């Protein structure tokens, strides 16, 4: 994106005239006009097809509304998840930042991201790439399962499901334009432009949206474990472009999404590269579904999802570097039929069948899969069901999923849950099995690879202290057998294998207080790994320090507060505290070095002016990382990659207008 174009659009935003057409977003009431009771009873659908509140839903659920997102000043999904208990981030390789869940590295296929039903995980390794990716300017609601979702969603939902619902629906009629710019002390931080148009024509509705952005990942120096370093200021650029089209008529909905995300990097796998290499992630999605409504709440939804991707793309020659070209495409065709039926006013049954085909193709002249061909094919079949029975004293949830794939053993995962809302109390007792399907590259370079199997026990209780405050707490125990791990054999050939078990246990507590002009939320997470004599040397654990995962803190505290001066002006503060963390590396002689990183406290402030000058106009001024604390993304496994610096203090301005 050219800077001149960006600032021309900014000028346009300042000068644009108001229109008489009112905003038609129906995202319920404003955050400040909603009571705590209303917030607690927002319907979610991420844990079941049957809409239910977060207190009744069969999962440990976090719900984040559009108004909450807008007031905190965050710009991408990663910044939202940093405020959610149990979520952390670490560096993988090649400048890519991945996600951790409850002290476990979930980067490869253990956390599923749904964007209006479209699965955004890339299918070669099943990863997600964060930092100035997944913009949330037009997000209506985010629903998060902090726990397994495999029984409903399959083999990439082992530890968490993130369900993002946007305004690309029949609820938006009009035009939205937004622009954001931020600066660090040495360079710009990020620039972003987004636009959406929606129009209802008779019984049909059409949407178009786009988002264009660029950013600098850090202005600090990166130093590898051998002491070589480079300045990231002009060598860590990120570019992100996204285009979206939606069409709705009666029960039919069709969506198309194209995303191009690229990262400039020199950190490589462990040793510094001699020059910049740009790693690209291109993806195109098309989804279509049709809702058929019958009697007694019967809904049958046949659908199709098509996905085409080029992840981890780098096809240019490599000179004097360990970094290897990689240019592999993958296409996925998925066909499914889901249903939901109210057998009686007390019993609901949902079920589904699914088939998908994946086809990967190596585009390099010298590239072949280990089967000796240029292509790799996978067929997958699955069936699932879930029943909800509302008894007098509790709701009983029973569910399971069976998954068959010819490349590895089949998986059967059951789930059992008990939930109940009783006056000011609610409680949940949940047991779930989950699995992580080996991805194409796991199978391609794997040695007798098989699916991971995870069992999770969760207990949650919540209490409405008063009409303005609520507290909830949960404990969890996660055990993953046969985790899929990356490593090298004696000849230094890379491969995947199933290691000994891993997992974690811990507690999460959240307290919310809300008045008409003031809101605060504080949450605390504590987790420690499951360690025994069998797995104490796991690549995910800190060598020589018991009960401490690499990269992730044992304790994390998030605090968010917002005060409204008036209906047009409010100020928001958010803070993150991370306890001490550890990184590890191993030199050429096999000697391991462990480095401790002291606890950190990140603080952000955002001033919002809404509906100023004209209705629909928003001006936002933010200061991110106020105290300029050092940001380090640590590798959550011992892969010799030193911590990658992140952004320091940023001053950010956002302007948007809806009409």
XYZ file of C-alpha atoms in Angstrom:
659
model
C 0.000 0.000 0.000
C 1.356 3.375 -0.961
C 1.544 5.948 1.836
C 0.150 8.715 -0.363
C -2.998 6.724 -1.045
C -3.399 6.029 2.651
C -3.202 9.665 3.690
C -5.493 10.702 0.849
C -8.102 8.397 2.320
C -7.500 9.944 5.746
C -8.213 13.367 4.259
C -11.368 11.987 2.707
C -12.504 10.760 6.124
C -12.004 14.182 7.653
C -13.941 15.930 4.915
C -16.741 13.456 4.201
C -20.247 14.890 4.669
C -23.028 13.342 6.704
C -25.904 11.509 5.122
C -29.488 11.261 6.260
C -29.515 7.476 6.169
C -29.157 6.055 9.700
C -26.814 3.296 10.726
C -28.552 -0.021 10.356
C -26.308 -2.238 12.495
C -28.537 -4.254 14.769
C -25.922 -5.473 17.226
C -28.483 -5.050 20.017
C -28.044 -2.183 22.425
C -24.989 -0.110 23.143
C -22.645 -1.646 25.667
C -23.498 1.059 28.209
C -27.260 0.678 27.905
C -27.010 -3.069 28.531
C -27.226 -4.321 32.090
C -24.862 -6.935 33.479
C -27.766 -9.380 33.309
C -28.162 -8.721 29.576
C -24.438 -9.192 28.983
C -24.496 -12.469 30.893
C -27.434 -13.717 28.809
C -26.121 -13.013 25.308
C -26.797 -16.098 23.189
C -23.785 -17.992 21.846
C -23.671 -20.842 19.347
C -20.005 -21.872 19.386
C -20.532 -24.874 21.695
C -23.814 -26.121 20.179
C -26.221 -25.380 17.342
C -28.890 -24.704 19.954
C -28.425 -21.052 21.037
C -27.785 -20.730 24.759
C -26.185 -18.262 27.133
C -22.542 -18.497 28.145
C -23.702 -19.691 31.592
C -25.709 -22.611 30.160
C -23.512 -23.452 27.179
C -21.573 -26.766 27.462
C -18.108 -25.243 27.520
C -15.940 -22.705 29.317
C -17.070 -19.706 27.276
C -15.837 -16.134 26.794
C -18.057 -13.717 24.847
C -16.728 -10.367 23.599
C -19.127 -7.843 22.050
C -18.451 -5.328 19.265
C -18.831 -2.404 21.660
C -16.243 -3.850 24.045
C -13.815 -4.302 21.146
C -14.402 -0.754 19.903
C -13.794 0.856 23.281
C -10.537 -0.956 24.026
C -8.963 0.302 20.794
C -7.576 -3.063 19.679
C -7.027 -3.578 15.957
C -6.553 -7.320 15.432
C -7.643 -10.608 16.935
C -4.370 -11.194 18.757
C -4.840 -8.031 20.838
C -8.312 -9.237 21.850
C -7.102 -12.702 22.842
C -4.340 -11.219 25.005
C -7.119 -10.036 27.355
C -8.716 -13.498 27.574
C -7.692 -15.836 30.399
C -5.604 -18.788 29.265
C -4.311 -17.359 25.979
C -0.634 -16.554 25.331
C 1.610 -16.136 22.300
C 5.077 -17.329 21.286
C 7.356 -17.390 18.253
C 7.506 -20.428 16.004
C 9.958 -19.849 13.132
C 10.450 -17.360 10.278
C 8.949 -14.406 12.138
C 5.594 -16.153 12.683
C 3.822 -15.749 16.042
C 1.557 -18.588 17.194
C -0.926 -19.202 19.985
C -0.734 -20.974 23.344
C -3.749 -22.183 25.336
C -3.656 -22.778 29.083
C 0.099 -23.208 29.102
C 0.178 -25.531 26.073
C 1.665 -24.730 22.666
C -1.378 -24.868 20.367
C 0.162 -23.432 17.200
C -0.024 -26.560 15.046
C -3.602 -27.717 14.805
C -4.698 -27.443 18.421
C -6.742 -24.210 18.196
C -9.415 -23.694 15.545
C -10.255 -20.239 14.164
C -13.682 -19.857 12.525
C -14.481 -16.633 10.668
C -18.210 -16.625 9.946
C -17.951 -20.404 9.709
C -14.885 -20.422 7.428
C -11.877 -22.290 8.875
C -8.808 -20.035 8.648
C -6.161 -22.545 9.796
C -3.821 -23.361 6.934
C -3.983 -27.044 6.041
C -0.339 -28.020 5.513
C 0.617 -27.681 9.184
C -2.776 -26.442 10.545
C -1.185 -23.253 11.940
C -2.466 -19.721 12.529
C -0.318 -16.612 12.050
C -0.840 -13.707 14.433
C 0.444 -10.069 14.693
C -1.419 -7.579 12.469
C -3.488 -10.389 11.003
C -7.229 -11.085 11.324
C -8.508 -7.453 11.554
C -11.554 -6.960 13.772
C -12.786 -3.565 12.623
C -16.098 -5.077 11.488
C -16.496 -7.834 14.073
C -19.890 -8.108 15.756
C -19.105 -10.752 18.387
C -16.331 -13.167 19.342
C -17.242 -16.452 21.033
C -14.433 -18.501 22.516
C -14.385 -22.027 23.918
C -11.456 -22.207 26.319
C -11.349 -25.965 26.054
C -11.836 -28.801 23.554
C -14.258 -28.625 20.648
C -13.299 -31.759 18.708
C -16.610 -33.531 19.321
C -18.328 -30.868 17.232
C -15.603 -29.360 15.040
C -13.068 -32.127 14.452
C -9.319 -32.435 14.622
C -8.149 -28.814 14.816
C -10.226 -27.939 17.876
C -8.256 -29.879 20.478
C -7.607 -27.071 22.985
C -9.787 -24.139 21.910
C -12.285 -22.786 19.379
C -12.385 -19.105 18.416
C -15.607 -18.207 16.597
C -15.634 -14.725 15.016
C -18.951 -13.292 13.800
C -18.736 -10.188 11.607
C -21.148 -7.597 10.255
C -21.030 -9.259 6.835
C -24.682 -10.208 7.136
C -28.154 -8.875 6.400
C -27.896 -6.597 9.455
C -25.767 -3.948 7.774
C -27.237 -1.479 5.281
C -24.984 1.413 4.391
C -21.317 2.255 4.090
C -18.477 2.068 6.610
C -14.965 3.492 6.160
C -12.227 3.315 8.798
C -8.522 4.184 8.956
C -5.860 3.656 11.617
C -2.279 4.880 11.907
C 0.243 4.327 14.698
C 3.819 5.383 15.407
C 6.648 3.981 17.500
C 9.667 6.062 18.541
C 11.812 5.133 15.493
C 9.278 4.291 12.807
C 5.602 3.913 12.054
C 3.870 1.058 13.822
C 0.960 0.192 11.578
C -1.372 1.598 8.929
C -4.761 0.163 8.184
C -7.703 1.012 5.935
C -11.038 -0.821 5.981
C -14.319 -0.384 4.128
C -17.677 -2.133 3.992
C -20.810 -1.651 1.897
C -24.110 -3.467 2.462
C -27.414 -3.236 0.583
C -30.766 -5.031 0.758
C -32.530 -5.423 -2.579
C -35.946 -7.031 -2.203
C -35.414 -10.351 -0.424
C -31.697 -10.411 -1.243
C -28.794 -8.776 0.567
C -25.232 -8.218 -0.619
C -22.086 -7.152 1.251
C -18.618 -6.177 0.164
C -15.731 -5.395 2.513
C -11.995 -4.934 2.270
C -9.112 -4.376 4.641
C -5.606 -3.211 3.669
C -2.804 -2.926 6.215
C 0.919 -2.774 6.777
C 2.996 -2.837 9.957
C 6.458 -3.101 11.450
C 6.790 -6.052 13.807
C 9.487 -4.452 15.970
C 12.073 -1.678 16.079
C 14.412 -3.685 18.333
C 17.391 -5.911 17.544
C 17.025 -9.652 17.223
C 20.012 -11.777 18.319
C 20.233 -15.494 17.598
C 21.699 -18.065 20.022
C 25.121 -17.761 18.357
C 25.291 -13.992 18.914
C 24.520 -12.710 15.411
C 21.969 -9.881 15.291
C 20.049 -7.537 13.003
C 17.917 -4.409 13.439
C 14.249 -5.245 12.825
C 13.195 -1.616 12.194
C 13.253 -1.906 8.412
C 13.487 -5.688 8.163
C 10.297 -6.992 9.794
C 7.539 -5.577 7.618
C 4.088 -7.142 7.576
C 1.487 -6.668 4.847
C -2.102 -7.850 5.032
C -4.873 -7.465 2.456
C -8.347 -8.941 2.636
C -11.378 -8.880 0.330
C -14.812 -10.256 1.196
C -18.123 -10.690 -0.645
C -21.390 -12.062 0.801
C -24.795 -12.814 -0.675
C -27.954 -13.749 1.231
C -31.442 -14.599 0.005
C -33.999 -16.359 2.187
C -32.208 -19.396 3.695
C -29.262 -19.326 1.290
C -25.963 -17.660 2.218
C -22.797 -17.533 0.096
C -19.517 -15.997 1.256
C -16.172 -15.497 -0.431
C -12.961 -14.393 1.289
C -9.455 -13.757 -0.045
C -6.530 -12.980 2.269
C -2.872 -12.265 1.511
C -0.563 -12.047 4.530
C 3.228 -11.756 4.344
C 6.066 -11.372 6.860
C 9.590 -10.083 6.260
C 11.989 -12.140 8.362
C 15.633 -12.948 8.952
C 15.316 -15.037 12.112
C 14.829 -18.268 10.125
C 14.610 -21.465 12.153
C 17.370 -20.747 14.678
C 20.417 -19.174 12.975
C 20.214 -15.680 11.488
C 19.659 -15.473 7.713
C 22.043 -13.366 5.614
C 19.245 -11.279 4.114
C 15.496 -10.671 4.242
C 13.158 -13.418 3.095
C 9.452 -12.702 2.718
C 7.201 -15.566 3.792
C 3.703 -15.457 2.329
C 0.358 -16.923 3.359
C -2.301 -16.703 0.655
C -5.773 -18.145 1.108
C -9.109 -18.078 -0.698
C -12.369 -19.345 0.817
C -15.857 -19.922 -0.553
C -18.664 -21.224 1.621
C -22.327 -21.796 0.855
C -25.107 -23.179 3.001
C -28.891 -23.390 2.956
C -31.082 -23.527 6.058
C -34.200 -25.678 5.703
C -36.741 -25.108 8.489
C -39.335 -27.689 9.478
C -41.676 -28.340 12.390
C -40.664 -28.587 16.056
C -37.565 -26.469 15.584
C -36.146 -28.762 12.900
C -33.296 -27.133 10.962
C -31.372 -29.024 8.278
C -28.338 -27.250 6.839
C -26.482 -28.711 3.864
C -23.343 -26.822 2.942
C -20.071 -26.749 1.069
C -16.741 -25.115 1.897
C -13.913 -24.630 -0.592
C -10.448 -23.501 0.424
C -7.280 -22.850 -1.585
C -4.022 -21.849 0.142
C -0.310 -21.214 -0.367
C 1.073 -21.163 3.194
C 4.711 -20.609 4.160
C 5.406 -19.586 0.561
C 8.927 -18.654 -0.534
C 9.982 -19.640 -4.038
C 13.013 -17.422 -4.836
C 16.598 -18.756 -4.785
C 18.367 -19.045 -1.436
C 22.077 -18.193 -1.313
C 24.368 -19.169 1.601
C 21.459 -19.775 3.982
C 19.901 -22.788 5.671
C 16.517 -21.363 4.736
C 14.908 -23.501 2.015
C 12.447 -22.474 -0.725
C 8.923 -23.698 -0.113
C 6.019 -23.353 -2.517
C 3.217 -25.822 -1.958
C -0.457 -25.266 -2.621
C -3.315 -27.059 -0.945
C -6.972 -27.231 -1.849
C -9.762 -28.488 0.361
C -13.327 -29.410 -0.588
C -15.705 -30.016 2.297
C -19.302 -31.186 2.098
C -21.542 -31.420 5.159
C -25.097 -31.709 6.424
C -25.946 -30.493 9.922
C -29.288 -30.748 11.693
C -30.965 -29.647 14.891
C -34.311 -31.004 16.136
C -36.401 -30.428 19.264
C -37.658 -33.899 20.121
C -39.670 -32.290 22.921
C -39.545 -29.038 24.840
C -36.917 -30.679 27.064
C -34.783 -32.549 24.498
C -32.775 -31.219 21.560
C -30.727 -33.379 19.238
C -28.143 -32.058 16.807
C -26.098 -34.134 14.406
C -23.949 -33.861 11.334
C -22.023 -35.745 8.688
C -18.925 -34.420 6.946
C -16.617 -35.382 4.120
C -13.601 -33.480 2.933
C -10.839 -33.987 0.410
C -7.431 -32.297 0.626
C -5.039 -32.105 -2.314
C -1.541 -30.644 -1.854
C 0.804 -29.944 -4.763
C 4.514 -29.080 -4.647
C 5.191 -26.357 -7.242
C 8.995 -26.387 -7.036
C 10.834 -28.198 -9.828
C 12.902 -30.127 -7.289
C 10.088 -30.649 -4.792
C 8.446 -33.996 -4.129
C 6.446 -35.470 -1.304
C 7.842 -38.516 0.445
C 5.490 -40.713 -1.588
C 7.661 -39.845 -4.607
C 5.032 -37.750 -6.411
C 4.213 -34.052 -6.769
C 0.800 -34.436 -5.107
C -0.542 -35.618 -1.766
C -4.200 -36.571 -1.267
C -6.280 -37.083 1.869
C -9.931 -38.125 2.239
C -11.650 -37.718 5.595
C -15.074 -38.833 6.857
C -16.780 -37.829 10.107
C -20.121 -38.053 11.884
C -21.136 -36.381 15.142
C -24.149 -35.941 17.401
C -24.971 -33.996 20.532
C -28.091 -34.098 22.682
C -29.211 -31.583 25.284
C -31.709 -32.817 27.873
C -33.201 -30.235 30.251
C -33.970 -32.028 33.509
C -35.417 -30.521 36.664
C -32.114 -30.064 38.467
C -29.626 -29.747 35.616
C -29.092 -29.867 31.862
C -27.409 -33.019 30.575
C -25.272 -32.827 27.422
C -24.098 -35.988 25.665
C -22.096 -35.906 22.459
C -19.500 -37.714 20.385
C -17.658 -37.648 17.059
C -16.242 -40.450 14.956
C -13.514 -39.559 12.454
C -12.059 -41.866 9.809
C -8.987 -41.231 7.659
C -7.099 -43.859 5.602
C -3.667 -42.481 6.572
C -3.965 -43.009 10.325
C -6.142 -44.682 12.927
C -9.721 -43.538 13.375
C -10.726 -41.344 16.306
C -13.773 -41.521 18.561
C -14.216 -38.692 21.055
C -17.121 -38.502 23.537
C -18.189 -35.565 25.663
C -20.424 -35.370 28.733
C -21.574 -32.206 30.425
C -23.832 -31.033 33.212
C -24.852 -27.368 33.358
C -27.373 -25.461 35.414
C -28.417 -21.887 36.104
C -30.153 -21.599 39.468
C -31.115 -18.112 40.644
C -27.793 -16.250 41.152
C -25.643 -19.361 40.669
C -24.518 -21.369 37.704
C -22.325 -24.435 37.546
C -20.797 -26.746 34.932
C -19.139 -30.147 35.117
C -17.589 -31.144 31.782
C -15.621 -34.105 30.496
C -14.444 -34.090 26.891
C -12.192 -36.189 24.750
C -10.487 -34.466 21.854
C -8.110 -35.335 19.058
C -5.688 -33.528 16.799
C -5.620 -34.827 13.235
C -2.141 -35.051 11.708
C -1.884 -32.462 8.943
C -0.491 -33.137 5.477
C 3.111 -32.265 6.378
C 2.823 -34.210 9.659
C 1.977 -37.276 7.580
C 4.398 -36.490 4.765
C 7.535 -36.392 6.945
C 6.130 -38.309 9.892
C 7.245 -41.668 11.197
C 4.204 -43.886 11.849
C 2.296 -40.778 12.857
C -1.064 -41.092 14.595
C -3.581 -38.605 16.023
C -3.061 -36.967 19.376
C -5.656 -37.923 22.007
C -6.613 -35.450 24.715
C -8.876 -35.770 27.737
C -10.100 -32.660 29.560
C -11.949 -32.301 32.849
C -13.420 -28.877 33.653
C -15.459 -27.597 36.582
C -16.941 -24.095 36.616
C -19.047 -22.141 39.101
C -20.348 -18.599 38.874
C -22.206 -16.317 41.258
C -24.059 -13.077 40.665
C -22.884 -11.050 43.661
C -25.282 -8.169 42.952
C -27.191 -6.666 40.051
C -23.918 -5.014 39.020
C -21.249 -7.662 39.674
C -20.537 -11.261 38.803
C -17.723 -13.711 39.532
C -16.914 -16.996 37.836
C -14.150 -19.538 38.359
C -13.097 -22.789 36.728
C -10.476 -25.462 37.230
C -9.191 -27.706 34.447
C -7.034 -30.767 33.876
C -5.704 -31.441 30.350
C -3.781 -34.577 29.358
C -2.606 -35.135 25.770
C -1.278 -38.558 24.787
C 0.956 -39.037 21.744
C 1.532 -35.319 21.036
C 2.838 -34.697 17.511
C 6.322 -33.206 17.866
C 8.822 -31.851 15.326
C 12.425 -33.000 15.534
C 15.547 -34.254 13.748
C 16.893 -37.776 13.422
C 20.576 -38.801 13.741
C 21.209 -37.713 10.130
C 19.657 -34.283 10.777
C 16.626 -35.073 8.638
C 13.471 -33.331 9.888
C 10.513 -35.481 10.853
C 7.371 -35.597 13.013
C 6.794 -38.234 15.649
C 4.449 -38.995 18.538
C 6.112 -38.145 21.842
C 5.208 -38.959 25.429
C 2.194 -37.277 27.009
C 1.922 -33.576 27.804
C -0.769 -31.292 29.232
C -1.540 -28.815 31.979
C -3.791 -28.073 34.935
C -4.830 -24.815 36.485
C -7.488 -22.318 37.450
C -9.111 -19.280 35.822
C -11.081 -16.621 37.708
C -12.970 -13.641 36.301
C -14.830 -10.790 38.009
C -17.041 -8.238 36.248
C -18.479 -5.024 37.640
C -20.788 -2.855 35.533
C -22.694 0.379 36.053
C -24.255 2.682 33.481
C -21.050 4.729 33.088
C -18.374 2.451 34.479
C -17.284 -1.074 33.665
C -14.351 -3.178 34.815
C -13.295 -6.758 34.271
C -10.369 -8.543 35.863
C -9.315 -12.133 35.227
C -6.551 -14.327 36.597
C -5.042 -17.465 35.058
C -2.719 -19.981 36.664
C -1.412 -23.082 34.918
C 1.395 -25.587 35.283
C 2.407 -28.493 33.035
C 1.718 -32.136 33.789
C 5.169 -33.512 34.570
C 6.259 -37.031 35.533
C 9.386 -39.150 35.252
C 8.205 -40.242 31.792
C 7.927 -36.816 30.170
C 10.159 -34.526 32.257
C 12.493 -34.015 29.275
C 9.713 -32.862 26.959
C 10.681 -30.112 24.486
C 7.818 -28.031 25.925
C 9.164 -27.884 29.500
C 11.863 -25.657 30.979
C 15.017 -27.772 31.593
C 15.940 -27.973 35.260
C 12.871 -26.043 36.498
C 9.974 -28.169 37.653
C 6.371 -27.326 36.764
C 7.281 -24.574 34.315
C 6.425 -24.558 30.615
C 8.726 -22.795 28.203
C 7.638 -19.327 26.997
C 4.404 -19.064 28.949
C 3.950 -17.497 32.406
C 2.547 -19.532 35.271
C 0.364 -16.581 36.276
C -1.371 -13.983 34.159
C -3.650 -11.089 35.166
C -5.751 -8.982 32.786
C -7.610 -5.846 33.824
C -9.893 -3.746 31.623
C -11.781 -0.656 32.783
C -13.908 1.869 30.939
C -15.430 5.135 32.154
C -17.963 7.151 30.164
C -17.779 10.931 30.566
C -20.925 11.140 28.435
C -22.644 9.138 25.705
C -20.107 10.557 23.261
C -16.844 10.319 25.210
C -15.246 7.525 27.225
C -11.800 6.377 28.288
C -10.532 2.825 28.512
C -7.562 1.337 30.382
C -6.276 -2.200 29.927
C -3.387 -3.891 31.709
C -1.647 -7.243 31.354
C 0.637 -8.783 33.965
C 2.775 -11.794 33.057
C 4.834 -13.607 35.670
C 8.389 -14.722 34.903
C 8.982 -16.746 31.753
C 11.800 -18.917 30.430
C 13.506 -19.668 27.136
C 15.940 -22.504 26.365
C 18.584 -23.248 23.754
C 21.146 -26.007 23.160
C 24.614 -25.382 21.746
C 26.617 -27.601 19.386
C 28.004 -29.563 22.354
C 24.569 -30.404 23.729
C 24.786 -27.938 26.634
C 21.420 -26.373 27.428
C 21.093 -22.721 28.418
C 17.989 -21.471 30.222
C 17.212 -17.733 30.333
C 14.720 -16.197 32.743
C 12.628 -13.177 31.727
C 11.401 -11.030 34.580
C 7.671 -10.350 35.117
C 6.242 -7.632 32.859
C 3.343 -5.210 33.096
C 1.827 -3.865 29.893
C -0.600 -0.935 30.036
C -2.764 0.646 27.337
C -5.062 3.699 27.342
C -7.703 4.653 24.764
C -9.837 7.788 24.485
C -12.988 7.392 22.376
C -15.214 10.105 20.917
C -18.323 8.585 19.333
C -20.905 10.299 17.111
C -18.955 13.559 17.173
C -19.449 16.143 14.409
C -22.102 13.853 12.942
C -23.808 10.578 13.773
C -21.663 7.576 12.922
C -18.296 9.334 13.210
C -15.711 7.862 15.643
C -12.374 9.330 16.688
C -10.062 7.229 18.853
C -6.667 8.062 20.346
C -4.656 5.271 21.981
C -1.317 4.799 23.666
C -0.272 1.149 23.593
C 2.399 -0.220 25.914
C 2.506 3.086 27.801
C 5.627 2.270 29.822
C 7.495 0.922 26.777
C 8.032 -2.491 28.351
C 10.132 -4.881 26.291
C 7.979 -7.344 24.359
C 9.428 -10.797 23.729
C 7.762 -13.720 21.992
C 9.537 -16.788 23.350
C 9.634 -20.121 21.538
C 7.440 -22.563 23.530
C 9.638 -25.546 22.664
C 13.392 -26.035 22.637
C 14.099 -25.307 18.983
C 17.069 -22.956 19.532
C 15.116 -19.928 18.315
C 15.839 -16.968 20.572
C 12.901 -14.758 21.694
C 11.649 -12.456 18.943
C 11.113 -8.789 19.965
C 7.694 -7.213 19.493
C 6.393 -3.647 19.291
C 7.258 -1.049 21.921
C 5.216 2.016 22.831
C 2.793 3.062 20.075
C 0.649 6.162 19.619
C -2.387 5.264 17.556
C -5.140 7.291 15.864
C -8.288 5.744 14.454
C -11.033 7.420 12.428
C -14.178 5.771 11.130
C -17.515 6.791 9.703
C -20.723 4.826 9.138
C -23.734 6.084 7.262
